[in-house]
mmCIF file of C-alpha atoms in Angstrom:
data_model
loop_
_atom_site.group_PDB
_atom_site.id
_atom_site.type_symbol
_atom_site.label_atom_id
_atom_site.label_comp_id
_atom_site.label_asym_id
_atom_site.label_seq_id
_atom_site.Cartn_x
_atom_site.Cartn_y
_atom_site.Cartn_z
ATOM 1 C CA MET A 1 -2.138 87.876 -8.154
ATOM 2 C CA SER A 2 -3.539 84.990 -9.941
ATOM 3 C CA LYS A 3 -3.737 81.597 -8.267
ATOM 4 C CA LYS A 4 -2.585 78.653 -9.744
ATOM 5 C CA LYS A 5 -4.610 75.420 -9.519
ATOM 6 C CA ILE A 6 -2.492 72.563 -8.212
ATOM 7 C CA LYS A 7 -4.084 69.231 -9.630
ATOM 8 C CA ASN A 8 -3.731 66.299 -7.329
ATOM 9 C CA LYS A 9 -1.359 63.751 -8.810
ATOM 10 C CA VAL A 10 -2.362 60.087 -8.266
ATOM 11 C CA PRO A 11 0.501 57.702 -7.645
ATOM 12 C CA ILE A 12 1.238 55.163 -10.025
ATOM 13 C CA ALA A 13 1.216 51.647 -8.264
ATOM 14 C CA PRO A 14 4.414 49.888 -9.320
ATOM 15 C CA SER A 15 3.550 46.827 -11.597
ATOM 16 C CA ILE A 16 3.211 43.597 -9.628
ATOM 17 C CA PRO A 17 4.111 40.400 -11.226
ATOM 18 C CA PRO A 18 1.270 38.114 -11.846
ATOM 19 C CA THR A 19 1.000 35.450 -9.385
ATOM 20 C CA VAL A 20 1.923 31.884 -10.481
ATOM 21 C CA GLU A 21 -0.673 29.667 -9.478
ATOM 22 C CA ALA A 22 0.302 25.918 -8.327
ATOM 23 C CA PRO A 23 -0.201 23.243 -10.787
ATOM 24 C CA SER A 24 -3.786 21.877 -10.782
ATOM 25 C CA PHE A 25 -2.445 18.361 -9.635
ATOM 26 C CA TYR A 26 -0.711 20.079 -6.608
ATOM 27 C CA ASN A 27 -3.715 20.262 -4.718
ATOM 28 C CA LYS A 28 -5.869 17.293 -6.028
ATOM 29 C CA ALA A 29 -5.720 14.071 -4.205
ATOM 30 C CA GLY A 30 -7.174 12.173 -7.057
ATOM 31 C CA PHE A 31 -3.821 12.746 -9.274
ATOM 32 C CA TRP A 32 -1.684 11.275 -6.318
ATOM 33 C CA LYS A 33 -4.187 8.413 -5.869
ATOM 34 C CA ILE A 34 -3.015 7.543 -9.325
ATOM 35 C CA ILE A 35 0.684 8.359 -9.445
ATOM 36 C CA LEU A 36 1.836 7.098 -6.240
ATOM 37 C CA PRO A 37 0.423 3.408 -6.647
ATOM 38 C CA ILE A 38 1.921 3.634 -10.190
ATOM 39 C CA PHE A 39 5.287 4.825 -8.991
ATOM 40 C CA ALA A 40 5.214 1.631 -6.468
ATOM 41 C CA VAL A 41 4.378 -0.799 -9.203
ATOM 42 C CA LEU A 42 6.909 0.363 -11.709
ATOM 43 C CA LEU A 43 9.546 0.585 -8.656
ATOM 44 C CA TYR A 44 9.447 -3.227 -8.325
ATOM 45 C CA ALA A 45 8.172 -4.041 -11.816
ATOM 46 C CA ASN A 46 11.668 -5.800 -12.640
ATOM 47 C CA THR A 47 11.033 -8.661 -9.998
ATOM 48 C CA THR A 48 8.086 -10.106 -12.142
ATOM 49 C CA ASP A 49 10.707 -12.526 -13.809
ATOM 50 C CA HIS A 50 12.416 -13.453 -10.332
ATOM 51 C CA ASP A 51 12.493 -17.091 -9.173
ATOM 52 C CA TYR A 52 11.138 -18.509 -5.675
ATOM 53 C CA THR A 53 13.694 -17.586 -3.099
ATOM 54 C CA GLN A 54 14.203 -17.699 0.842
ATOM 55 C CA ASP A 55 10.978 -19.079 2.726
ATOM 56 C CA ASP A 56 8.953 -19.558 -0.269
ATOM 57 C CA ALA A 57 9.555 -23.318 -0.129
ATOM 58 C CA ILE A 58 7.855 -23.410 3.181
ATOM 59 C CA VAL A 59 4.632 -21.656 2.191
ATOM 60 C CA ILE A 60 4.555 -22.224 -1.504
ATOM 61 C CA TYR A 61 6.325 -24.713 -3.881
ATOM 62 C CA ASP A 62 7.263 -27.205 -1.260
ATOM 63 C CA ASN A 63 4.141 -27.026 0.946
ATOM 64 C CA MET A 64 1.711 -29.886 0.200
ATOM 65 C CA TYR A 65 -1.486 -28.162 1.200
ATOM 66 C CA THR A 66 -0.429 -25.034 -1.223
ATOM 67 C CA GLN A 67 0.461 -27.570 -3.903
ATOM 68 C CA GLN A 68 -3.076 -29.094 -3.787
ATOM 69 C CA GLY A 69 -4.622 -25.801 -4.769
ATOM 70 C CA VAL A 70 -8.180 -25.058 -3.710
ATOM 71 C CA ASP A 71 -8.484 -28.506 -2.072
ATOM 72 C CA GLY A 72 -5.685 -27.778 0.132
ATOM 73 C CA ILE A 73 -7.357 -24.600 1.757
ATOM 74 C CA LYS A 74 -8.963 -26.797 4.487
ATOM 75 C CA GLY A 75 -5.596 -28.121 5.570
ATOM 76 C CA LEU A 76 -3.926 -24.534 5.749
ATOM 77 C CA LEU A 77 -6.991 -23.279 7.744
ATOM 78 C CA THR A 78 -6.658 -26.033 10.393
ATOM 79 C CA LYS A 79 -2.944 -26.727 10.733
ATOM 80 C CA ASP A 80 -0.009 -24.530 11.614
ATOM 81 C CA THR A 81 1.753 -23.023 8.742
ATOM 82 C CA PHE A 82 4.763 -25.028 9.000
ATOM 83 C CA PHE A 83 2.891 -28.512 8.869
ATOM 84 C CA GLY A 84 2.522 -28.512 5.195
ATOM 85 C CA PHE A 85 6.326 -28.148 4.701
ATOM 86 C CA PHE A 86 7.473 -30.605 7.539
ATOM 87 C CA LYS A 87 4.349 -33.028 6.747
ATOM 88 C CA LYS A 88 4.891 -34.378 10.133
ATOM 89 C CA GLU A 89 3.181 -33.389 13.736
ATOM 90 C CA GLY A 90 5.705 -31.944 15.974
ATOM 91 C CA LYS A 91 8.487 -30.785 13.653
ATOM 92 C CA ALA A 92 6.957 -27.279 13.288
ATOM 93 C CA ASN A 93 8.352 -26.965 16.871
ATOM 94 C CA LEU A 94 11.894 -26.810 15.678
ATOM 95 C CA VAL A 95 11.157 -23.303 15.120
ATOM 96 C CA SER A 96 9.992 -21.210 18.267
ATOM 97 C CA GLY A 97 6.782 -19.719 18.311
ATOM 98 C CA GLY A 98 3.586 -20.507 16.746
ATOM 99 C CA ARG A 99 3.086 -19.911 12.831
ATOM 100 C CA TYR A 100 -0.798 -20.094 12.228
ATOM 101 C CA ARG A 101 -0.868 -17.371 9.460
ATOM 102 C CA PRO A 102 -3.448 -19.036 7.024
ATOM 103 C CA LEU A 103 -4.418 -15.934 5.131
ATOM 104 C CA THR A 104 -1.403 -15.655 2.782
ATOM 105 C CA PRO A 105 -0.843 -19.484 2.337
ATOM 106 C CA VAL A 106 -4.575 -19.531 1.125
ATOM 107 C CA MET A 107 -3.839 -17.020 -1.359
ATOM 108 C CA PHE A 108 -0.953 -18.866 -2.538
ATOM 109 C CA ALA A 109 -3.078 -22.076 -2.789
ATOM 110 C CA VAL A 110 -5.527 -20.110 -4.978
ATOM 111 C CA GLU A 111 -2.834 -18.709 -7.209
ATOM 112 C CA TRP A 112 -1.255 -22.246 -7.592
ATOM 113 C CA GLU A 113 -4.786 -23.465 -8.549
ATOM 114 C CA LEU A 114 -4.997 -20.711 -11.113
ATOM 115 C CA PHE A 115 -1.383 -20.400 -12.455
ATOM 116 C CA GLY A 116 0.317 -23.523 -11.455
ATOM 117 C CA ASN A 117 4.060 -23.528 -10.543
ATOM 118 C CA LYS A 118 4.840 -20.263 -11.945
ATOM 119 C CA PRO A 119 6.519 -17.553 -9.366
ATOM 120 C CA MET A 120 5.737 -14.840 -12.029
ATOM 121 C CA ALA A 121 2.248 -14.649 -10.602
ATOM 122 C CA GLY A 122 3.080 -14.333 -7.074
ATOM 123 C CA HIS A 123 5.519 -11.617 -7.973
ATOM 124 C CA PHE A 124 2.856 -9.713 -9.952
ATOM 125 C CA ILE A 125 0.397 -9.936 -7.204
ATOM 126 C CA ASN A 126 2.939 -8.835 -4.457
ATOM 127 C CA ILE A 127 3.728 -5.860 -6.773
ATOM 128 C CA LEU A 128 -0.058 -5.014 -7.383
ATOM 129 C CA LEU A 129 -0.702 -5.540 -3.323
ATOM 130 C CA PHE A 130 2.456 -2.989 -2.812
ATOM 131 C CA GLY A 131 0.536 -0.073 -5.010
ATOM 132 C CA LEU A 132 -2.562 -0.417 -3.118
ATOM 133 C CA LEU A 133 -0.906 -0.422 -0.017
ATOM 134 C CA ALA A 134 0.796 3.003 -1.213
ATOM 135 C CA PHE A 135 -2.676 4.205 -2.249
ATOM 136 C CA ILE A 136 -4.315 3.436 1.062
ATOM 137 C CA LEU A 137 -1.137 4.759 3.041
ATOM 138 C CA PHE A 138 -1.411 8.181 1.161
ATOM 139 C CA MET A 139 -5.235 8.271 1.842
ATOM 140 C CA VAL A 140 -4.734 7.760 5.700
ATOM 141 C CA LEU A 141 -2.015 10.242 5.943
ATOM 142 C CA ASP A 142 -3.752 13.005 3.880
ATOM 143 C CA ARG A 143 -6.905 12.331 6.028
ATOM 144 C CA LEU A 144 -4.866 12.814 9.279
ATOM 145 C CA LEU A 145 -2.628 15.743 8.276
ATOM 146 C CA ASN A 146 -5.045 17.710 6.185
ATOM 147 C CA PRO A 147 -8.674 16.602 7.331
ATOM 148 C CA GLN A 148 -10.126 19.955 5.827
ATOM 149 C CA LYS A 149 -8.640 19.448 2.391
ATOM 150 C CA THR A 150 -7.348 22.950 2.194
ATOM 151 C CA SER A 151 -3.830 23.042 2.975
ATOM 152 C CA GLN A 152 -1.482 22.332 0.126
ATOM 153 C CA SER A 153 1.477 22.172 2.278
ATOM 154 C CA LEU A 154 0.007 19.547 4.515
ATOM 155 C CA ARG A 155 -0.826 17.239 1.605
ATOM 156 C CA MET A 156 2.461 17.816 0.228
ATOM 157 C CA ILE A 157 3.865 16.255 3.591
ATOM 158 C CA ALA A 158 1.503 13.415 2.929
ATOM 159 C CA ILE A 159 2.674 12.890 -0.429
ATOM 160 C CA ILE A 160 6.496 13.227 0.259
ATOM 161 C CA ALA A 161 6.032 10.706 3.219
ATOM 162 C CA THR A 162 4.207 8.081 0.897
ATOM 163 C CA LEU A 163 6.994 8.647 -1.507
ATOM 164 C CA ILE A 164 9.756 7.917 1.059
ATOM 165 C CA PHE A 165 7.821 4.753 2.118
ATOM 166 C CA ILE A 166 7.580 3.330 -1.331
ATOM 167 C CA SER A 167 11.176 3.896 -2.230
ATOM 168 C CA HIS A 168 12.856 2.958 1.087
ATOM 169 C CA PRO A 169 14.775 -0.256 0.527
ATOM 170 C CA ILE A 170 13.894 -1.953 3.637
ATOM 171 C CA HIS A 171 10.782 -2.997 1.727
ATOM 172 C CA THR A 172 12.558 -4.839 -0.965
ATOM 173 C CA GLU A 173 12.437 -8.338 0.900
ATOM 174 C CA ALA A 174 8.509 -8.016 1.457
ATOM 175 C CA VAL A 175 7.885 -7.183 -2.176
ATOM 176 C CA ALA A 176 10.377 -9.205 -4.015
ATOM 177 C CA ASN A 177 10.260 -12.175 -1.855
ATOM 178 C CA ILE A 178 6.560 -13.805 -2.532
ATOM 179 C CA LYS A 179 6.383 -15.076 0.992
ATOM 180 C CA GLY A 180 6.890 -11.652 2.217
ATOM 181 C CA ARG A 181 3.188 -10.740 1.383
ATOM 182 C CA ASP A 182 2.072 -11.450 4.826
ATOM 183 C CA GLU A 183 3.923 -8.236 5.838
ATOM 184 C CA ILE A 184 2.295 -6.347 2.953
ATOM 185 C CA MET A 185 -1.082 -7.634 3.823
ATOM 186 C CA THR A 186 -0.434 -6.752 7.419
ATOM 187 C CA LEU A 187 -0.120 -3.133 7.184
ATOM 188 C CA LEU A 188 -2.353 -2.872 4.175
ATOM 189 C CA LEU A 189 -5.355 -4.342 6.087
ATOM 190 C CA SER A 190 -4.227 -2.322 9.085
ATOM 191 C CA LEU A 191 -4.377 1.007 7.322
ATOM 192 C CA ALA A 192 -7.481 0.051 5.816
ATOM 193 C CA ALA A 193 -9.010 -0.603 9.043
ATOM 194 C CA LEU A 194 -7.725 2.768 10.365
ATOM 195 C CA TYR A 195 -8.931 4.608 7.431
ATOM 196 C CA ALA A 196 -12.592 3.166 7.988
ATOM 197 C CA CYS A 197 -12.344 4.343 11.646
ATOM 198 C CA ILE A 198 -11.106 7.926 10.517
ATOM 199 C CA LYS A 199 -14.290 7.912 8.073
ATOM 200 C CA TRP A 200 -16.675 6.613 10.895
ATOM 201 C CA ILE A 201 -15.525 9.669 12.954
ATOM 202 C CA SER A 202 -16.680 12.083 10.178
ATOM 203 C CA LYS A 203 -19.653 10.481 8.674
ATOM 204 C CA SER A 204 -20.788 8.506 11.821
ATOM 205 C CA ASN A 205 -22.054 5.490 9.493
ATOM 206 C CA ILE A 206 -22.094 2.411 11.333
ATOM 207 C CA LEU A 207 -21.033 0.807 7.965
ATOM 208 C CA TYR A 208 -17.537 2.174 8.367
ATOM 209 C CA LEU A 209 -16.978 0.549 11.672
ATOM 210 C CA ILE A 210 -18.098 -2.824 10.136
ATOM 211 C CA TYR A 211 -15.570 -2.171 7.229
ATOM 212 C CA GLY A 212 -12.826 -1.672 9.941
ATOM 213 C CA GLY A 213 -13.862 -4.694 11.733
#
C-alpha cells in the first residue's frame, strides 16, 4: 500500500488595504503656525476701511496727547488715560475707577505721528496683532497639551481650540474697534509670558524667565 505524501498548504493571507497616512501638515506645527494667523487676519480684513467708533475719541482722535504724536508720550505716561480727553483735572473721576493704561495710547500716539488721522492704520495693526495672538495661543496650547510633540490627536485639539477662539464673535469689538487693542495686548502679552515660563521649565534657561518678566 503506497503512502501519499500530503503537502502542507500555506494559507494565503487576505489582502490588507494600504494604510492611508495622514497629510504631512497634520502633524507639523509649522504649517499651523502660518495658517492660523493668516485665517485670523483674513477674517477681519474687511475692517480696514472702517472709521473710528465708540471709545476711539477718548484715546485717539480727541485725545490731546495722542494728537501730539511722539511729543505726547510724556503726557500719556504721567497722566490718567482720560485726562487727555477731558483736558481738565478731576473730570476723569466722572468715570469710576482708575484709567492709567499707557501702553496702547502710546502705540496710538506713534501711529498718529507716522500716519496722521487715518483709522485704516489702526485697524490694520489691530488685525496683525490679532493674527500674532492666534499664533502664540496655538503655541501655548500645543505645548501644554502635546509637550512630547508625538500625538496628532492632541495637536488637533489645540488647532480646533485656536480656530474656535479666532472665529468666536465675542472678539469682534476688540478687533474691529481700534481702542479694543488694550484687550488684544493684554492677552497677547500674558500668553507670551506664559509660553516663556513653559519654555523655562523645559530648557532651564534663565533668559526665558527674563522674557516672561
